[in-house]
mmCIF file of C-alpha atoms in Angstrom:
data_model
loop_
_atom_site.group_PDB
_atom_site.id
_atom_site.type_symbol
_atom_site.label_atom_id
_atom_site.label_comp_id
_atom_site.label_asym_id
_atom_site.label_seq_id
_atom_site.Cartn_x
_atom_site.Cartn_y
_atom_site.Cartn_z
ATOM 1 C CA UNK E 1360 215.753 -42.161 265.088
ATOM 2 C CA UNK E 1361 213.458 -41.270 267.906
ATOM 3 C CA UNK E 1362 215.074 -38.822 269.910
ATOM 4 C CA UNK E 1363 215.268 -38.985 273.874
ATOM 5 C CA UNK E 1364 213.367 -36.299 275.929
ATOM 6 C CA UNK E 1365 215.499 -33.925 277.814
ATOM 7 C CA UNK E 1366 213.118 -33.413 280.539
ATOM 8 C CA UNK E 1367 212.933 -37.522 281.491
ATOM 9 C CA UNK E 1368 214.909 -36.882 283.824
ATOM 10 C CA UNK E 1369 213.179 -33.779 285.292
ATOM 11 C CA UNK E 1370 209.648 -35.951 285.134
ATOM 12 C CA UNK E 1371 211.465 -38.912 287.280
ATOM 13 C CA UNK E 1372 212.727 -36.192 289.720
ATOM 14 C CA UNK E 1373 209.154 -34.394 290.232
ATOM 15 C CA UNK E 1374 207.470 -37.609 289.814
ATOM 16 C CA UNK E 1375 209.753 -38.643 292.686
ATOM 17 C CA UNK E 1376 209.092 -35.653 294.641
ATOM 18 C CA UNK E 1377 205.273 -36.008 294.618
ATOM 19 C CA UNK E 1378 205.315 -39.801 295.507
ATOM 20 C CA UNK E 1379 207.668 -39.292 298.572
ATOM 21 C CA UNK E 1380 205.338 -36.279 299.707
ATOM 22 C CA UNK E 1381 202.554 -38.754 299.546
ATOM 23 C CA UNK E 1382 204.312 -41.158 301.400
ATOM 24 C CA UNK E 1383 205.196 -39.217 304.189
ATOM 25 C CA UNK E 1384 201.775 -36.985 304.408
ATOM 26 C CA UNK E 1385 200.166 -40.668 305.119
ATOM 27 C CA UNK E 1386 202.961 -41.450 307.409
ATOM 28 C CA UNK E 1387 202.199 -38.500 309.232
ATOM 29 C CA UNK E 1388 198.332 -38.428 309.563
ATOM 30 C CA UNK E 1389 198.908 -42.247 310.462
ATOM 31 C CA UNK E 1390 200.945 -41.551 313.348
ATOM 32 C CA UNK E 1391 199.597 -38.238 314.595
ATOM 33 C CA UNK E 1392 201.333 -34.897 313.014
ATOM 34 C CA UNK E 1393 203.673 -32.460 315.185
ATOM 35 C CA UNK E 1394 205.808 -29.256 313.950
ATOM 36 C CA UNK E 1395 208.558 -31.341 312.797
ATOM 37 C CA UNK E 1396 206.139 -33.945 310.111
ATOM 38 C CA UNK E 1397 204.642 -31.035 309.227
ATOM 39 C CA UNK E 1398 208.075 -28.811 308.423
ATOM 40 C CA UNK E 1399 209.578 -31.985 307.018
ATOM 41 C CA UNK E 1400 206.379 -32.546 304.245
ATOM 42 C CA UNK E 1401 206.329 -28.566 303.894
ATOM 43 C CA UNK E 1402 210.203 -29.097 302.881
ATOM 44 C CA UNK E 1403 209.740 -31.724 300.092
ATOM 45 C CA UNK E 1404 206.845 -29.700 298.389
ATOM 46 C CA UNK E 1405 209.346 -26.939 298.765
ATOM 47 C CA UNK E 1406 207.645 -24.794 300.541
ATOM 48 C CA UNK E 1407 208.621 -22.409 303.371
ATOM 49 C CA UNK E 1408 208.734 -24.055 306.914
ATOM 50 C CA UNK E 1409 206.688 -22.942 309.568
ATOM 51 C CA UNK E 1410 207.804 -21.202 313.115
ATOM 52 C CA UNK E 1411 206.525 -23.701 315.692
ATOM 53 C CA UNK E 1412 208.073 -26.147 318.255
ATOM 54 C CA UNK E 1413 209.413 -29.188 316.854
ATOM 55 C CA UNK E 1414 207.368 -31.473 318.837
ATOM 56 C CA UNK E 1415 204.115 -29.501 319.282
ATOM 57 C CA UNK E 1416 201.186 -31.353 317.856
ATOM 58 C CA UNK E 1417 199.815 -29.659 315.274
ATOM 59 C CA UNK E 1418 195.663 -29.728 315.766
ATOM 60 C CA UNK E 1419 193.790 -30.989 312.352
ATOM 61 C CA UNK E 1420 190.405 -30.384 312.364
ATOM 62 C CA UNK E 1421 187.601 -32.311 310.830
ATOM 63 C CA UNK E 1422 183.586 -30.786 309.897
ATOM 64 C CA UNK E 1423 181.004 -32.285 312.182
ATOM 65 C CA UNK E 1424 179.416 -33.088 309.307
ATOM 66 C CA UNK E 1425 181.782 -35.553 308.075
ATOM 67 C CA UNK E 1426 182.080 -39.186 309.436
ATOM 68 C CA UNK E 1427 184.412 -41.972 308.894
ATOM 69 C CA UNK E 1428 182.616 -45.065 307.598
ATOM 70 C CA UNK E 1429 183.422 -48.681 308.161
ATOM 71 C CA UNK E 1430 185.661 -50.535 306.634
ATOM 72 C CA UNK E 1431 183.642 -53.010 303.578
ATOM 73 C CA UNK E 1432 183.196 -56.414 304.517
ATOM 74 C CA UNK E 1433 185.938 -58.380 303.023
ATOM 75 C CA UNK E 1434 185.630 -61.756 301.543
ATOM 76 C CA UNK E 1435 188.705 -64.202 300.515
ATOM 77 C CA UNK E 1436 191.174 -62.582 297.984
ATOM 78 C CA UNK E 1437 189.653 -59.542 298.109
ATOM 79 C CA UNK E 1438 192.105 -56.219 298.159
ATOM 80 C CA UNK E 1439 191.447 -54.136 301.811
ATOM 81 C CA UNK E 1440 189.583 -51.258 300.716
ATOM 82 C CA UNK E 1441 190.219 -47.854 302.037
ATOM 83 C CA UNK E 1442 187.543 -46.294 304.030
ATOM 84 C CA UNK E 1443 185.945 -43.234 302.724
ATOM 85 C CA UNK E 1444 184.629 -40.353 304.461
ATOM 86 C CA UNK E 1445 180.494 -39.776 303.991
ATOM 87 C CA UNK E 1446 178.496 -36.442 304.635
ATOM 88 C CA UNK E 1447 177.419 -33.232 303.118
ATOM 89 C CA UNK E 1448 179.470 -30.374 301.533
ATOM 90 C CA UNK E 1449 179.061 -26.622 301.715
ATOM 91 C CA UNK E 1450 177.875 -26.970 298.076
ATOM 92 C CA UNK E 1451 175.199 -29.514 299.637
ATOM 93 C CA UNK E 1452 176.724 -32.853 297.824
ATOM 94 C CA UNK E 1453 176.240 -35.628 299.695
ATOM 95 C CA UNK E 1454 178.906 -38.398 299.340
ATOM 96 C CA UNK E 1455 177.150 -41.928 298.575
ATOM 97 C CA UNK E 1456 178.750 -44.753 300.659
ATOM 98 C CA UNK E 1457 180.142 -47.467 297.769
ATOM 99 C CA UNK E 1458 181.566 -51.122 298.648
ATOM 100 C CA UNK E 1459 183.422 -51.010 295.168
ATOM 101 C CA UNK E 1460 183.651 -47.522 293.915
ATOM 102 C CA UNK E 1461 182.771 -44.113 294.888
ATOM 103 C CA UNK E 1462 178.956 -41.852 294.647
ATOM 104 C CA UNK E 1463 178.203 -38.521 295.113
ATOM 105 C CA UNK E 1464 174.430 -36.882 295.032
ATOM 106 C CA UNK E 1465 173.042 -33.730 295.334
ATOM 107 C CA UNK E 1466 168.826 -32.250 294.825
ATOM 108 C CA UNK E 1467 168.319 -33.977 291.431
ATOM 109 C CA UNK E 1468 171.059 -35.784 290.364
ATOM 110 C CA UNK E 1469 173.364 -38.855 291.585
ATOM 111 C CA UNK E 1470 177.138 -40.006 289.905
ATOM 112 C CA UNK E 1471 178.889 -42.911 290.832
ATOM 113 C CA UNK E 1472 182.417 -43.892 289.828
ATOM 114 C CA UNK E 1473 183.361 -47.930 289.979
ATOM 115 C CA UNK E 1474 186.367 -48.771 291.399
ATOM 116 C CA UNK E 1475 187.660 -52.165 289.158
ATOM 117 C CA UNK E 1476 190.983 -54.075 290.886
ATOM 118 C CA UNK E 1477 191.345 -56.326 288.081
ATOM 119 C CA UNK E 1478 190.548 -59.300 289.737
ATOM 120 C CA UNK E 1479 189.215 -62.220 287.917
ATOM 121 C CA UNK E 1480 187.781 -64.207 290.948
ATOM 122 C CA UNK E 1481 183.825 -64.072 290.911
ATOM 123 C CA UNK E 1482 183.668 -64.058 294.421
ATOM 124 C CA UNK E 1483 185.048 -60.284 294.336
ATOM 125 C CA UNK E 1484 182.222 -58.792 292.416
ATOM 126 C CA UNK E 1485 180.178 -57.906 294.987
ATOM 127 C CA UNK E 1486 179.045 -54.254 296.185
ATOM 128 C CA UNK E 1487 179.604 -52.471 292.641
ATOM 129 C CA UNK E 1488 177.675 -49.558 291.297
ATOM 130 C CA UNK E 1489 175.412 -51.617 289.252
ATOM 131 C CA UNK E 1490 173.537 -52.256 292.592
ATOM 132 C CA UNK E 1491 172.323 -48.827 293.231
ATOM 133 C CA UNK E 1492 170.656 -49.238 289.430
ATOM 134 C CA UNK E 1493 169.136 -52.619 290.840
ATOM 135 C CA UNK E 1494 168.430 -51.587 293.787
ATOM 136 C CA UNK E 1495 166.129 -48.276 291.624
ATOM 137 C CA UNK E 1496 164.860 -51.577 289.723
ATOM 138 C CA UNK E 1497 163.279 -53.028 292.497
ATOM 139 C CA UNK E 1498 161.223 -49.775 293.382
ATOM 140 C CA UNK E 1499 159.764 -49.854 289.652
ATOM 141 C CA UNK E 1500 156.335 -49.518 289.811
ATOM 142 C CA UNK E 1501 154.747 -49.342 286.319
ATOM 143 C CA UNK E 1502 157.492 -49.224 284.058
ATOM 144 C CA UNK E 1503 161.228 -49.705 282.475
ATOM 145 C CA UNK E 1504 162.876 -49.400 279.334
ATOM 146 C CA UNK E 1505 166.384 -50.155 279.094
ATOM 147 C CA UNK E 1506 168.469 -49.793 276.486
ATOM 148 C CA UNK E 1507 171.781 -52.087 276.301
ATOM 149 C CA UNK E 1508 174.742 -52.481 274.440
ATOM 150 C CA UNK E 1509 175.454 -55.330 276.314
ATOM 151 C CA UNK E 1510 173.663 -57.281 279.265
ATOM 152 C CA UNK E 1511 174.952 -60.181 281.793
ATOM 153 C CA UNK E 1512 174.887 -58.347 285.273
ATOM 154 C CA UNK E 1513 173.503 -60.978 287.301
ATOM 155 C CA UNK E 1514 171.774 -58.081 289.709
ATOM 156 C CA UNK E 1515 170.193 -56.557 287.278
ATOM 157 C CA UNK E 1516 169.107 -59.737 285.717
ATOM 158 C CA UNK E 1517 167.262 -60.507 288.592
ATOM 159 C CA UNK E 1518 166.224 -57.349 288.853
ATOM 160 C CA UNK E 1519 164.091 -56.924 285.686
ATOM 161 C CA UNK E 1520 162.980 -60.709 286.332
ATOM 162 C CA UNK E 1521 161.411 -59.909 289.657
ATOM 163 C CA UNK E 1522 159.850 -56.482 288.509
ATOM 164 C CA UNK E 1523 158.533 -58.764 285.628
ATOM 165 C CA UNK E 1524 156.946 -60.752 288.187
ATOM 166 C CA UNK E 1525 155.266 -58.127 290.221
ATOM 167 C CA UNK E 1526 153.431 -56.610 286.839
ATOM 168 C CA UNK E 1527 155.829 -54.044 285.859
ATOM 169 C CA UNK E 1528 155.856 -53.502 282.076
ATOM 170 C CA UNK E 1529 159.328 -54.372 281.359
ATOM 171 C CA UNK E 1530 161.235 -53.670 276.993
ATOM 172 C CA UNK E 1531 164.534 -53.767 276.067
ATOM 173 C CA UNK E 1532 166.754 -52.735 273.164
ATOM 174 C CA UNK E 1533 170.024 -53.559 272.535
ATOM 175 C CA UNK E 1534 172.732 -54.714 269.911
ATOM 176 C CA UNK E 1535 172.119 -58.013 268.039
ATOM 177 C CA UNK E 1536 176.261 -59.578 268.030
ATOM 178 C CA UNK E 1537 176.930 -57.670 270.908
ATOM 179 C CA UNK E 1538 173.906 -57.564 272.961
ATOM 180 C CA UNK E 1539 171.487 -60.616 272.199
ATOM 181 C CA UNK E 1540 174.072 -62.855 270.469
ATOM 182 C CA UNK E 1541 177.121 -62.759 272.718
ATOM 183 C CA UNK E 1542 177.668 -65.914 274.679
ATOM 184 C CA UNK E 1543 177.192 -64.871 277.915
ATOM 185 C CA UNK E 1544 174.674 -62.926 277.781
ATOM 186 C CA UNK E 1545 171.469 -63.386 279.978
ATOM 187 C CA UNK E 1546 168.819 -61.482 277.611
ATOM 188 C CA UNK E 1547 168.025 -65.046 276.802
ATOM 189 C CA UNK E 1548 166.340 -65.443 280.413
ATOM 190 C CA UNK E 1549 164.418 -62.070 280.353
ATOM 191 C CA UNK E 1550 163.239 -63.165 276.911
ATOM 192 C CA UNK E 1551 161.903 -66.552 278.376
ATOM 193 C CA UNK E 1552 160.544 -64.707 280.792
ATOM 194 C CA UNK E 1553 158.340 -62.613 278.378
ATOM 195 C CA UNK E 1554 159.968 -59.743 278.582
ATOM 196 C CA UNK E 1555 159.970 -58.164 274.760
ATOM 197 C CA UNK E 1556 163.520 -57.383 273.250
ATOM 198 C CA UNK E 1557 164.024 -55.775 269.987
ATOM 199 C CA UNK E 1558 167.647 -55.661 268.527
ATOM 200 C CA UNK E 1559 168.740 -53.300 265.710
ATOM 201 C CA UNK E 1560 169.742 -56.097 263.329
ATOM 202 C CA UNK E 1561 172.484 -54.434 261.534
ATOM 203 C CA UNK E 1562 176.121 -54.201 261.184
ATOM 204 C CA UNK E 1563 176.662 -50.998 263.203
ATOM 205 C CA UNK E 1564 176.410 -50.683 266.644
ATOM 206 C CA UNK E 1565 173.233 -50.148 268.669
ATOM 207 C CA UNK E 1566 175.515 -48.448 271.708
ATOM 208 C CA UNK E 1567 173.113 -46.723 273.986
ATOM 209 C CA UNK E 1568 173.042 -47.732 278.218
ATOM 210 C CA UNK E 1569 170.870 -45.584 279.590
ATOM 211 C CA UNK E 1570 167.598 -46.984 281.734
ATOM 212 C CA UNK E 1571 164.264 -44.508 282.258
ATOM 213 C CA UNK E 1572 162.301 -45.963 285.655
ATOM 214 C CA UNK E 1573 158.215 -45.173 285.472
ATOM 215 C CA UNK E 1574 159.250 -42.087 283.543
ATOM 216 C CA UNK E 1575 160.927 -40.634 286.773
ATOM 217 C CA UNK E 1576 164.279 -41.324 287.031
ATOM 218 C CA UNK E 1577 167.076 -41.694 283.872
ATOM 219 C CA UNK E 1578 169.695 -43.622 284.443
ATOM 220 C CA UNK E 1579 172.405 -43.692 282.077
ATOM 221 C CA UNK E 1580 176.780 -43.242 281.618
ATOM 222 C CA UNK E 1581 179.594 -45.241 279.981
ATOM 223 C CA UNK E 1582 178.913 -48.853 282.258
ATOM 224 C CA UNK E 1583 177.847 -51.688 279.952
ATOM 225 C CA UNK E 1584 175.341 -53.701 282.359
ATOM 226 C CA UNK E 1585 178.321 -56.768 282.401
ATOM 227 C CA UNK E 1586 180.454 -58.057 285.118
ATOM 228 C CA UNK E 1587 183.362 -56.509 282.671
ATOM 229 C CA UNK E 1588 181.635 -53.058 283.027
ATOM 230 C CA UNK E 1589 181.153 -53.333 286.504
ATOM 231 C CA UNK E 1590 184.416 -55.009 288.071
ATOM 232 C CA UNK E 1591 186.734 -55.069 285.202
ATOM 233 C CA UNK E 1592 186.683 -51.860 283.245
ATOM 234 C CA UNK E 1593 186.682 -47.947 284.672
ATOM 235 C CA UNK E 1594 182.891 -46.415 284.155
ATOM 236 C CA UNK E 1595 180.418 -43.769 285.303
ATOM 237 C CA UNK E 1596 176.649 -43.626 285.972
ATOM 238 C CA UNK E 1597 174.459 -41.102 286.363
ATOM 239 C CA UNK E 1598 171.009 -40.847 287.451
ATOM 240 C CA UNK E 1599 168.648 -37.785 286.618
ATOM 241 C CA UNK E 1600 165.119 -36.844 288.063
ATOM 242 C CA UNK E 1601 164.976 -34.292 284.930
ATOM 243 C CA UNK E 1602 161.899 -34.425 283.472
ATOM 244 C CA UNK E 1603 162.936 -33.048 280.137
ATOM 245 C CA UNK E 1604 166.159 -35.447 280.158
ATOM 246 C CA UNK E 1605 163.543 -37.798 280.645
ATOM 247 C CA UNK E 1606 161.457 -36.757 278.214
ATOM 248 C CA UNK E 1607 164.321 -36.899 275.372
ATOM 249 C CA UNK E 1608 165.679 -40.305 276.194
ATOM 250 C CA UNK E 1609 162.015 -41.832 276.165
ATOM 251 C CA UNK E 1610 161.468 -40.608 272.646
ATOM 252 C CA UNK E 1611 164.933 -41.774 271.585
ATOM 253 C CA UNK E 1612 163.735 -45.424 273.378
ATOM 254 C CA UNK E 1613 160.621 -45.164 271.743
ATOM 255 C CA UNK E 1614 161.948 -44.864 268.440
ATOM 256 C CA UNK E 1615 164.411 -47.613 268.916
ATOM 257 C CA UNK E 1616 161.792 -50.095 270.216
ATOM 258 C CA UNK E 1617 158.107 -49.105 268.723
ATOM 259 C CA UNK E 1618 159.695 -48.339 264.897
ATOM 260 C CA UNK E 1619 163.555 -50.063 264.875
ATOM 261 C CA UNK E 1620 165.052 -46.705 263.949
ATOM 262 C CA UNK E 1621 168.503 -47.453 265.156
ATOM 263 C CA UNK E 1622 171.971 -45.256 264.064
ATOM 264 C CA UNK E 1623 171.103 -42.555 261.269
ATOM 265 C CA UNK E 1624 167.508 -44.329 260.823
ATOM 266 C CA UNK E 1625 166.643 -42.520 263.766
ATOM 267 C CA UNK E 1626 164.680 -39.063 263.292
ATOM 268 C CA UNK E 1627 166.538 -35.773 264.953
ATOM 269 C CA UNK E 1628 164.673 -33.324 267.317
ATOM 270 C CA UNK E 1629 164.750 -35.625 270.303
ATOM 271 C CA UNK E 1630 168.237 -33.661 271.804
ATOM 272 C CA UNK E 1631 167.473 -30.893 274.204
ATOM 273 C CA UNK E 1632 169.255 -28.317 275.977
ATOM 274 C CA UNK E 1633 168.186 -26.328 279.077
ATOM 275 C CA UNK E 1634 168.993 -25.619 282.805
ATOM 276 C CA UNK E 1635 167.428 -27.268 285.390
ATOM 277 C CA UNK E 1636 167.795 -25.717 289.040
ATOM 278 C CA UNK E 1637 170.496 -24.140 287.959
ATOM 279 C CA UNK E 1638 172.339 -26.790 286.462
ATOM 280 C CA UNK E 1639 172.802 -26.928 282.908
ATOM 281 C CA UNK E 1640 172.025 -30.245 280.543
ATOM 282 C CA UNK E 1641 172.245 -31.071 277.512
ATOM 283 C CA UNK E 1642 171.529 -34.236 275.610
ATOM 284 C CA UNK E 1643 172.926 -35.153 272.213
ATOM 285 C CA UNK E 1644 171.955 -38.230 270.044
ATOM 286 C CA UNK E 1645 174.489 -39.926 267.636
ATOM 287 C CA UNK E 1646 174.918 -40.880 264.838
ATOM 288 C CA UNK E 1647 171.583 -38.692 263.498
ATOM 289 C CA UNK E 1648 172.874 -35.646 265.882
ATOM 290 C CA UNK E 1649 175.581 -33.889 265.257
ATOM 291 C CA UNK E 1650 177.295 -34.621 268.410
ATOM 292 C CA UNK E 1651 181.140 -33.762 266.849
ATOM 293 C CA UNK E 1652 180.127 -29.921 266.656
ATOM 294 C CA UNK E 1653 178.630 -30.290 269.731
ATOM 295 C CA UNK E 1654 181.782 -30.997 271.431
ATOM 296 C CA UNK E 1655 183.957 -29.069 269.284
ATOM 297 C CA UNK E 1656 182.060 -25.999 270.684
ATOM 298 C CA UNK E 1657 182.955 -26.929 274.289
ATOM 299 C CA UNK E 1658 186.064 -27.174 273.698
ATOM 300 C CA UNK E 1659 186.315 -23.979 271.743
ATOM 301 C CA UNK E 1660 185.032 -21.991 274.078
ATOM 302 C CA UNK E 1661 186.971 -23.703 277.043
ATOM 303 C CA UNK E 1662 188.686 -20.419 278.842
ATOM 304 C CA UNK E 1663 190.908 -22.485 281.552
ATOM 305 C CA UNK E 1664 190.757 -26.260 281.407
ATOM 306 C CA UNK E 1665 189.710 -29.188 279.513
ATOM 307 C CA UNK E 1666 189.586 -32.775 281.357
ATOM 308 C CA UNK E 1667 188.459 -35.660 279.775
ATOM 309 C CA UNK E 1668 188.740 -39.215 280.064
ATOM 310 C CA UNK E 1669 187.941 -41.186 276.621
ATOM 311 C CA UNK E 1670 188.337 -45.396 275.915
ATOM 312 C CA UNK E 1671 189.153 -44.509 272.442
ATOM 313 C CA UNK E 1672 190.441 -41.352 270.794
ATOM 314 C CA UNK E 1673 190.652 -41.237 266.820
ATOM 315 C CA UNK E 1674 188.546 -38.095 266.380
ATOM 316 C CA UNK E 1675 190.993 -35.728 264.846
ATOM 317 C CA UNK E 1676 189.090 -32.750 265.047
ATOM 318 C CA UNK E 1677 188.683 -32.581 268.426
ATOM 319 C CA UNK E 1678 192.302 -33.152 268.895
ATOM 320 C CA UNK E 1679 193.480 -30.634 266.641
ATOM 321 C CA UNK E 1680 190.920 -28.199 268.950
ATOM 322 C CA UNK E 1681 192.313 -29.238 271.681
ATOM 323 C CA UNK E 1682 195.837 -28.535 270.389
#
């Protein structure tokens, strides 16, 4: 028999504790904070009080820097968003302005974060983060190769259509089930279109989303290019002007679409590590890297924290390191 936890009741009370100090730090800053908010949210953290008048105002200060944008343009159904605050931090990381979701960008590099409510009207999926990628699509001058798990994003379906048009050499990869035989995919129109697709036409899974632009910009993270990835399902992107990222995504591409070396077909050497303005990158390949040890080590050597966020977990290594 399972036995109960004796601190339940300590989680319900802290749990408790946090959510009411939320609630009243947004009842506060809503309605202007004096000595006595303040005191009052200082006294449900549990911390000591402070020695001012109980209805003095209590000044809160904001960077120049930072500006409040406007609210997103709303259409019918759709859950208020809350607006977020854009500019530049002392680290020099810009915040990116995102309808559905949240970006961030700084020298060489720019993250985004989607923001999915769950909602299954169509009319919702508007203003996600697959639009920034479309939006890199549309500068494309010479070339793109995108590799894709899956593929029904209407904007960047008529994305690599247009750059089609205009004379950009467009190639995919991507799964065969998952990729050019699910039903609603739209690889059938970039196919009709001319645009060459090669699939990996076997039983494993040909999982790669990443995107290189005229061999300038890699984008790639955990978002399937789908309306699921985008508005239904918590994902990342990231966008790199790294040359030697670059560099060892294009051969992995390359490999995938000139010679159909997919999975453990696929040749090693094409992972790299280095720093690049002081940031430090490395890229791993599976399954013909040996991207377990690579993340073993991390964790290993982690000296204060680990955070991760994983859709599936059944690697029991890197559990028991964790442990």
């Amino acid at each position: 028999m399972a036995k109960k936890s004796p601190n339940n009741s300590q989680a319900r009370s802290l749990i408790g504790t946090i959510l009411a100090a939320v609630i009243l730090l947004i009842a506060v800053l809503a309605a202007g904070i004096t000595g006595t908010d303040l005191n009052q949210l200082l006294g449900v953290l549990g911390q000591p009080t402070l020695d001012v008048p109980t209805s003095a105002p209590v000044t809160v200060t904001v960077a120049p820097s930072v500006t409040v944008a406007p609210p997103a343009t709303l259409v019918p159904g759709r859950t208020p968003l809350p607006t977020k605050t854009t500019g530049t931090d002392s680290n020099g990381v810009t915040v990116i302005p995102v309808q559905q979701g949240f970006g961030a960008e700084r020298d060489f590099w720019k993250v985004f974060f989607n923001a999915p409510t769950g909602s299954r009207d169509a009319a919702t999926y508007v203003g996600g983060i697959d639009t920034f990628l479309a939006t890199a699509l549309n500068g494309a001058q010479t070339t793109i190769d995108i590799a894709a798990f899956e593929f029904n994003s209407v904007v960047l379906t008529r994305a690599l259509l247009d750059a089609k048009a205009r004379g950009v050499q467009v190639r995919m990869v991507t799964d065969n089930e998952h990729g050019l035989e699910d039903d609603e995919t739209t690889i059938g129109q970039l196919i009709d279109a001319g645009i060459p697709v090669r699939d990996d036409n076997r039983s494993g899974l040909m999982h790669n989303k990443f995107t290189i632009i005229d061999g300038r910009e890699l984008w790639t993270g955990s978002m399937n290019y789908t309306i699921n990835g985008v508005y239904r399902n918590n994902n990342n992107l990231i966008m790199l002007r790294s040359n030697r990222a670059i560099l060892s995504y294009q051969a992995e591409f390359n490999e995938m679409f000139d010679s159909g070396a997919f999975g453990p077909r696929s040749s090693r050497g094409n992972s790299v590590t280095y720093t690049d303005r002081g940031v430090s990158i490395q890229t791993t390949f599976a399954a013909e890297d040996d991207v377990l040890n690579t993340i073993l080590s991390k964790v290993t050597q982690a000296q204060s924290s680990i955070r991760f966020m994983a859709f599936s977990f059944t690697q029991d290594d890197i559990a028991d390191a964790m442990i």
